[in-house]
Coordinates of N, CA, C and O in Angstrom, one line a residue:
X1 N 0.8 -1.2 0.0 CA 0.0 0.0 0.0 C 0.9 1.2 0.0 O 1.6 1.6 0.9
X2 N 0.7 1.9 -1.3 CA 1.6 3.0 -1.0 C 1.2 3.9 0.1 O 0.0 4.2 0.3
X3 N 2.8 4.6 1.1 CA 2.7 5.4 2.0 C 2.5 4.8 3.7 O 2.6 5.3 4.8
X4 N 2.1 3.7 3.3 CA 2.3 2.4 4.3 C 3.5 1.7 4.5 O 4.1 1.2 3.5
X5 N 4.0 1.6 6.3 CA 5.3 0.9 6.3 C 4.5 -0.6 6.4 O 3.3 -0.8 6.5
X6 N 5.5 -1.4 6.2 CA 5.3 -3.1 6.1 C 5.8 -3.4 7.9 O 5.7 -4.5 8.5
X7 N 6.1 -2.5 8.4 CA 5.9 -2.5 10.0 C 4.3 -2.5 10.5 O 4.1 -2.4 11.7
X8 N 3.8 -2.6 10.0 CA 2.5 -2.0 10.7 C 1.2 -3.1 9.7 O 0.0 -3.2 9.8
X9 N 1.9 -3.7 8.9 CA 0.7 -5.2 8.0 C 1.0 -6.1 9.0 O 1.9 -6.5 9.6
X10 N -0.2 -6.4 8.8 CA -0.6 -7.7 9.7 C -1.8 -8.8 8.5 O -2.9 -8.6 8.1
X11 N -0.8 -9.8 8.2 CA -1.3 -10.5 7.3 C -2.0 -12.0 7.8 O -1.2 -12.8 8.3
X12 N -3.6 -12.3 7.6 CA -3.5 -14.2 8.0 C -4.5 -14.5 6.6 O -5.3 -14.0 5.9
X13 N -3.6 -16.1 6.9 CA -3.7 -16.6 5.5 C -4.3 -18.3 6.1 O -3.9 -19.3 6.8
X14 N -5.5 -18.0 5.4 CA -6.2 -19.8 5.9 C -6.1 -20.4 4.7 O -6.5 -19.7 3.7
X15 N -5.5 -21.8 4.4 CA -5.8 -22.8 4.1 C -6.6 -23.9 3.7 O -6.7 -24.4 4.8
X16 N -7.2 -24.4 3.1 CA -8.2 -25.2 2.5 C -9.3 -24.9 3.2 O -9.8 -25.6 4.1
X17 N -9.8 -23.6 2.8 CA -10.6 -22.8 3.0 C -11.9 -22.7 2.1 O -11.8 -21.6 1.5
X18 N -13.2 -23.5 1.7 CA -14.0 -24.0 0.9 C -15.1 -22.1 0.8 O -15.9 -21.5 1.5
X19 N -14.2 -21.8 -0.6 CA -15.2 -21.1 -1.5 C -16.3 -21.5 -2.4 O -16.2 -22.6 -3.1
X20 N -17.3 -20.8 -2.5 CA -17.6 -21.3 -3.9 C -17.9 -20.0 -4.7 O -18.0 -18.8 -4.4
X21 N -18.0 -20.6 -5.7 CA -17.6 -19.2 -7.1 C -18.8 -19.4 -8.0 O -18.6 -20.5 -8.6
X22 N -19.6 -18.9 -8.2 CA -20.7 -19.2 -9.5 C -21.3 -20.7 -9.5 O -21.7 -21.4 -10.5
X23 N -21.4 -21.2 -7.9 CA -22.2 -22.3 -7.8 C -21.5 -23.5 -7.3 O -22.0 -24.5 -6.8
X24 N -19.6 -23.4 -7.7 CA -18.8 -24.3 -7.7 C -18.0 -24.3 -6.8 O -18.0 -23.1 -6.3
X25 N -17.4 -24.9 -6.3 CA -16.2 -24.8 -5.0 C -15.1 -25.8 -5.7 O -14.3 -26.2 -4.8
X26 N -14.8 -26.2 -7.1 CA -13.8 -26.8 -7.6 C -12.7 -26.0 -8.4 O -11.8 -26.4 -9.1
X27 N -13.2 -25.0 -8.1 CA -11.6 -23.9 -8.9 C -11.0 -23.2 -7.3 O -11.5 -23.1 -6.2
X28 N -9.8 -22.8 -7.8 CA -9.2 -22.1 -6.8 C -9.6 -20.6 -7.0 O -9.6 -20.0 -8.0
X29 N -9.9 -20.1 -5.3 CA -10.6 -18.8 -5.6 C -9.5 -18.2 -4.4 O -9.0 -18.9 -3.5
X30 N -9.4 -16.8 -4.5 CA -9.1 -16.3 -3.5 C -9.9 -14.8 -3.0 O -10.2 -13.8 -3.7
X31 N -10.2 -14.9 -1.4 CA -11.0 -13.7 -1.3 C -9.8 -13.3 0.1 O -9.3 -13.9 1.1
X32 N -9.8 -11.8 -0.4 CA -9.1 -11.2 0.8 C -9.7 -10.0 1.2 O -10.6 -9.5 0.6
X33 N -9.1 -9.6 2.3 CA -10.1 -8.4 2.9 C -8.9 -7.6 3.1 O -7.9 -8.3 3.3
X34 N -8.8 -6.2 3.2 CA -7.8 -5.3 3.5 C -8.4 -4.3 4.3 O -9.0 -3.4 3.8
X35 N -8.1 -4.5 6.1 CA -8.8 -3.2 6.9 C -7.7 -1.8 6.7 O -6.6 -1.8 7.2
X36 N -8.1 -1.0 6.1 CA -7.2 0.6 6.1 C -7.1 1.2 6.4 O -7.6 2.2 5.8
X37 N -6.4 1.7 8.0 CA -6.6 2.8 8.7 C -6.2 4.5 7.9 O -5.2 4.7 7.2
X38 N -6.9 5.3 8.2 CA -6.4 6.8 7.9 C -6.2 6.9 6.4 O -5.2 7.5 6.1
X39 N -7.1 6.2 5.1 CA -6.9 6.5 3.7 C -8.5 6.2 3.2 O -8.9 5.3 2.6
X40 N -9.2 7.4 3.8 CA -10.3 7.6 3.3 C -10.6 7.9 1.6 O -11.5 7.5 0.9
X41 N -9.5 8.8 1.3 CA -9.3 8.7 -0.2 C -9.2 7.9 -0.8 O -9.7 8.1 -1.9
X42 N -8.6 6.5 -0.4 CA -8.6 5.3 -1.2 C -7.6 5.9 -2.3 O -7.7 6.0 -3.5
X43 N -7.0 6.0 -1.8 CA -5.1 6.4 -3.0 C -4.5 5.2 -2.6 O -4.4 4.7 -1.5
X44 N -4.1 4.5 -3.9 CA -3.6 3.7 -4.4 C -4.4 2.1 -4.0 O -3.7 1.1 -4.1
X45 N -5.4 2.2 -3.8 CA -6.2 1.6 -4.0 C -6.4 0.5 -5.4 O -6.6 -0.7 -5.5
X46 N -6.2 1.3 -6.2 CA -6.4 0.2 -7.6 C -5.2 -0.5 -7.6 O -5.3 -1.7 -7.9
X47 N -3.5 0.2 -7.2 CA -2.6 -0.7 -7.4 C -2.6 -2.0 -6.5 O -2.2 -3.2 -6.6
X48 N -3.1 -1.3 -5.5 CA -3.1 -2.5 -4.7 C -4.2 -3.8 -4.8 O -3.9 -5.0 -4.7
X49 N -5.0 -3.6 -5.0 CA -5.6 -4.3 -6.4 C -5.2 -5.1 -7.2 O -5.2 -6.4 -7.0
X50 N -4.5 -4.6 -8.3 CA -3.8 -5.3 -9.3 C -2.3 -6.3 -8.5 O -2.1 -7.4 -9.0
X51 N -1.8 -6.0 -7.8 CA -0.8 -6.1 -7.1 C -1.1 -7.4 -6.4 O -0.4 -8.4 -6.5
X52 N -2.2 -7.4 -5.7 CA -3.0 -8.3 -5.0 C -3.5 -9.8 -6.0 O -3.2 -11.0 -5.8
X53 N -4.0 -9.4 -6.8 CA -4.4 -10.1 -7.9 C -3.2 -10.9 -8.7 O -3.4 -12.0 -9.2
X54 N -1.8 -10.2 -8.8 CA -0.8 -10.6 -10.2 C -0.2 -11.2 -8.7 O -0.2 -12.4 -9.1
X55 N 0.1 -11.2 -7.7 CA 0.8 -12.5 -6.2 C -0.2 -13.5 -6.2 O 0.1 -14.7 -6.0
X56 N -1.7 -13.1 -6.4 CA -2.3 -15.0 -6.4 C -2.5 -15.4 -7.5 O -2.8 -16.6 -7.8
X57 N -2.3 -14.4 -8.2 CA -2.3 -15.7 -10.3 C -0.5 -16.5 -10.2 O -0.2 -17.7 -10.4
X58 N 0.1 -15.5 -9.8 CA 1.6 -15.9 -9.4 C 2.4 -17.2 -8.2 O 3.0 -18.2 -8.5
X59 N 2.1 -16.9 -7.5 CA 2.5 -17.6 -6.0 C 1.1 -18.8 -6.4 O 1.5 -20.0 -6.3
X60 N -0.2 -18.7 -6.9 CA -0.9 -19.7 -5.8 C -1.9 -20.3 -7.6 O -2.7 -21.3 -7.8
X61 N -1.6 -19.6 -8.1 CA -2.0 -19.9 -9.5 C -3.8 -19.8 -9.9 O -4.5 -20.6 -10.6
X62 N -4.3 -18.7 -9.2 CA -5.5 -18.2 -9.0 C -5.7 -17.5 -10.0 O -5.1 -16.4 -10.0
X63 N -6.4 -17.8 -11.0 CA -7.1 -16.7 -11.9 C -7.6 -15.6 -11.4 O -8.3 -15.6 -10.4
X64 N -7.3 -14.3 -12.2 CA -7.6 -13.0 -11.7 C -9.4 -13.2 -11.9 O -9.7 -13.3 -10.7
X65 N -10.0 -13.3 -12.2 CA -11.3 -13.5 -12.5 C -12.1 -14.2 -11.3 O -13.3 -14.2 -11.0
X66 N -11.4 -14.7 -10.8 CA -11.6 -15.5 -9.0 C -11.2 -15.1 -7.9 O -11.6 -15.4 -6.8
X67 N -9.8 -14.1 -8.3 CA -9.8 -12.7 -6.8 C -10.6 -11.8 -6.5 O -11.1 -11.0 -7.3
X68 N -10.7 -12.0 -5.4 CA -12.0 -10.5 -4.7 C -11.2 -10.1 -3.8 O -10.4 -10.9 -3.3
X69 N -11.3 -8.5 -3.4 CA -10.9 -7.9 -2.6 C -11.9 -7.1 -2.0 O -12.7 -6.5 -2.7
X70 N -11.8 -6.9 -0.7 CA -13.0 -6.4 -0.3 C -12.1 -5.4 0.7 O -11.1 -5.8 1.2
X71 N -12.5 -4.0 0.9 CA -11.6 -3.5 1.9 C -12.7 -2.3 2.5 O -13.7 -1.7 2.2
X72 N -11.9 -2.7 3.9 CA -12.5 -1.8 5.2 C -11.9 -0.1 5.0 O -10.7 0.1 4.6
X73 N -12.8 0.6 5.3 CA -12.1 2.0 5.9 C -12.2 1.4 7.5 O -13.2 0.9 8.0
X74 N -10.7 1.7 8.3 CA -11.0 1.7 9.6 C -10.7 3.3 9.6 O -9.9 3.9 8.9
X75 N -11.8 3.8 11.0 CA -11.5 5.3 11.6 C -10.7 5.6 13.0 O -10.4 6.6 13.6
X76 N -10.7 4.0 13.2 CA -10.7 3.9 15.1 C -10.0 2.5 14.9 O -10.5 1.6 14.2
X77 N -8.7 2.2 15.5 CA -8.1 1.1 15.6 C -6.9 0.9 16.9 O -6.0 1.7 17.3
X78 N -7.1 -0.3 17.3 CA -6.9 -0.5 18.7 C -5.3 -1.4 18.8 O -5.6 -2.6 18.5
X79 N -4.1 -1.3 19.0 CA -3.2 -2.4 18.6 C -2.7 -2.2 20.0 O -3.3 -1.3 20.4
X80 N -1.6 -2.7 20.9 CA -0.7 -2.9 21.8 C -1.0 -1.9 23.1 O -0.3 -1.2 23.6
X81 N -2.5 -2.2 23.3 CA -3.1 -1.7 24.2 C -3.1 0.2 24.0 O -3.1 1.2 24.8
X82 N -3.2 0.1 22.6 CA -3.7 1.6 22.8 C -4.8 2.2 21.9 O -5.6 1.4 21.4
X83 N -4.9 3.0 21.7 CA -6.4 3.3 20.4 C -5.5 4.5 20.0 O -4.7 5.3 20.5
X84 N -6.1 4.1 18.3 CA -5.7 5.1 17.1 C -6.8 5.2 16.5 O -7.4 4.2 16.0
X85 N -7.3 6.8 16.7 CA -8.4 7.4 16.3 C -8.1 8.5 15.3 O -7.5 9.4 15.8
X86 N -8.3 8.4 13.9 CA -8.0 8.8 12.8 C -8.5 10.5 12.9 O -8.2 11.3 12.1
X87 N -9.2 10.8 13.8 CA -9.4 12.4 14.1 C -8.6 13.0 14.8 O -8.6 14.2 14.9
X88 N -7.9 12.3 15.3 CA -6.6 12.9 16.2 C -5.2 13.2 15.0 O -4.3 14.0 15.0
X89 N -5.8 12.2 14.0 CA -4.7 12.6 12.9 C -4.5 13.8 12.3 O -3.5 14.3 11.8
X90 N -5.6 14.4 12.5 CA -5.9 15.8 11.2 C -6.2 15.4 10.1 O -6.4 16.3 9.2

């Protein structure tokens, strides 16, 4: 994600994990979710996207046509016992 350190991703990845896609659960599908704190603009959004999509046709041999990405705006997020409230950002 541009403007995002890789200090601060927190990635989980399940395993034979039963999708189904257009009725079927015999292709490989991948669905991921991305929560975003503080990029209400959604900048760079599409690359991350495409980026997301060309690592599971790549690494896991998932047709782009079977990735979904679904992404959260977070405003309010809580990590190592403290809260980050995106209005305190400016």
């Amino acid at each position: 994600m541009p403007g995002k350190s890789e200090d601060y991703l927190l990635v989980e990845v399940r395993d034979k994990c039963r999708l189904f896609l257009r009725g079927k659960s015999d292709e490989p599908i991948a669905y991921s979710t991305a929560s975003i704190f503080g990029n209400e603009s959604h900048a760079g959004l599409r690359e991350l996207t495409a980026e997301i999509t060309r690592v599971f046709g790549e690494v896991l041999e998932i047709p782009p046509a079977n990735v979904y990405v679904k992404y959260d705006d977070i405003s309010v997020w809580g990590a190592g016992g403290m809260t980050f409230d995106r209005r305190e950002f400016g």
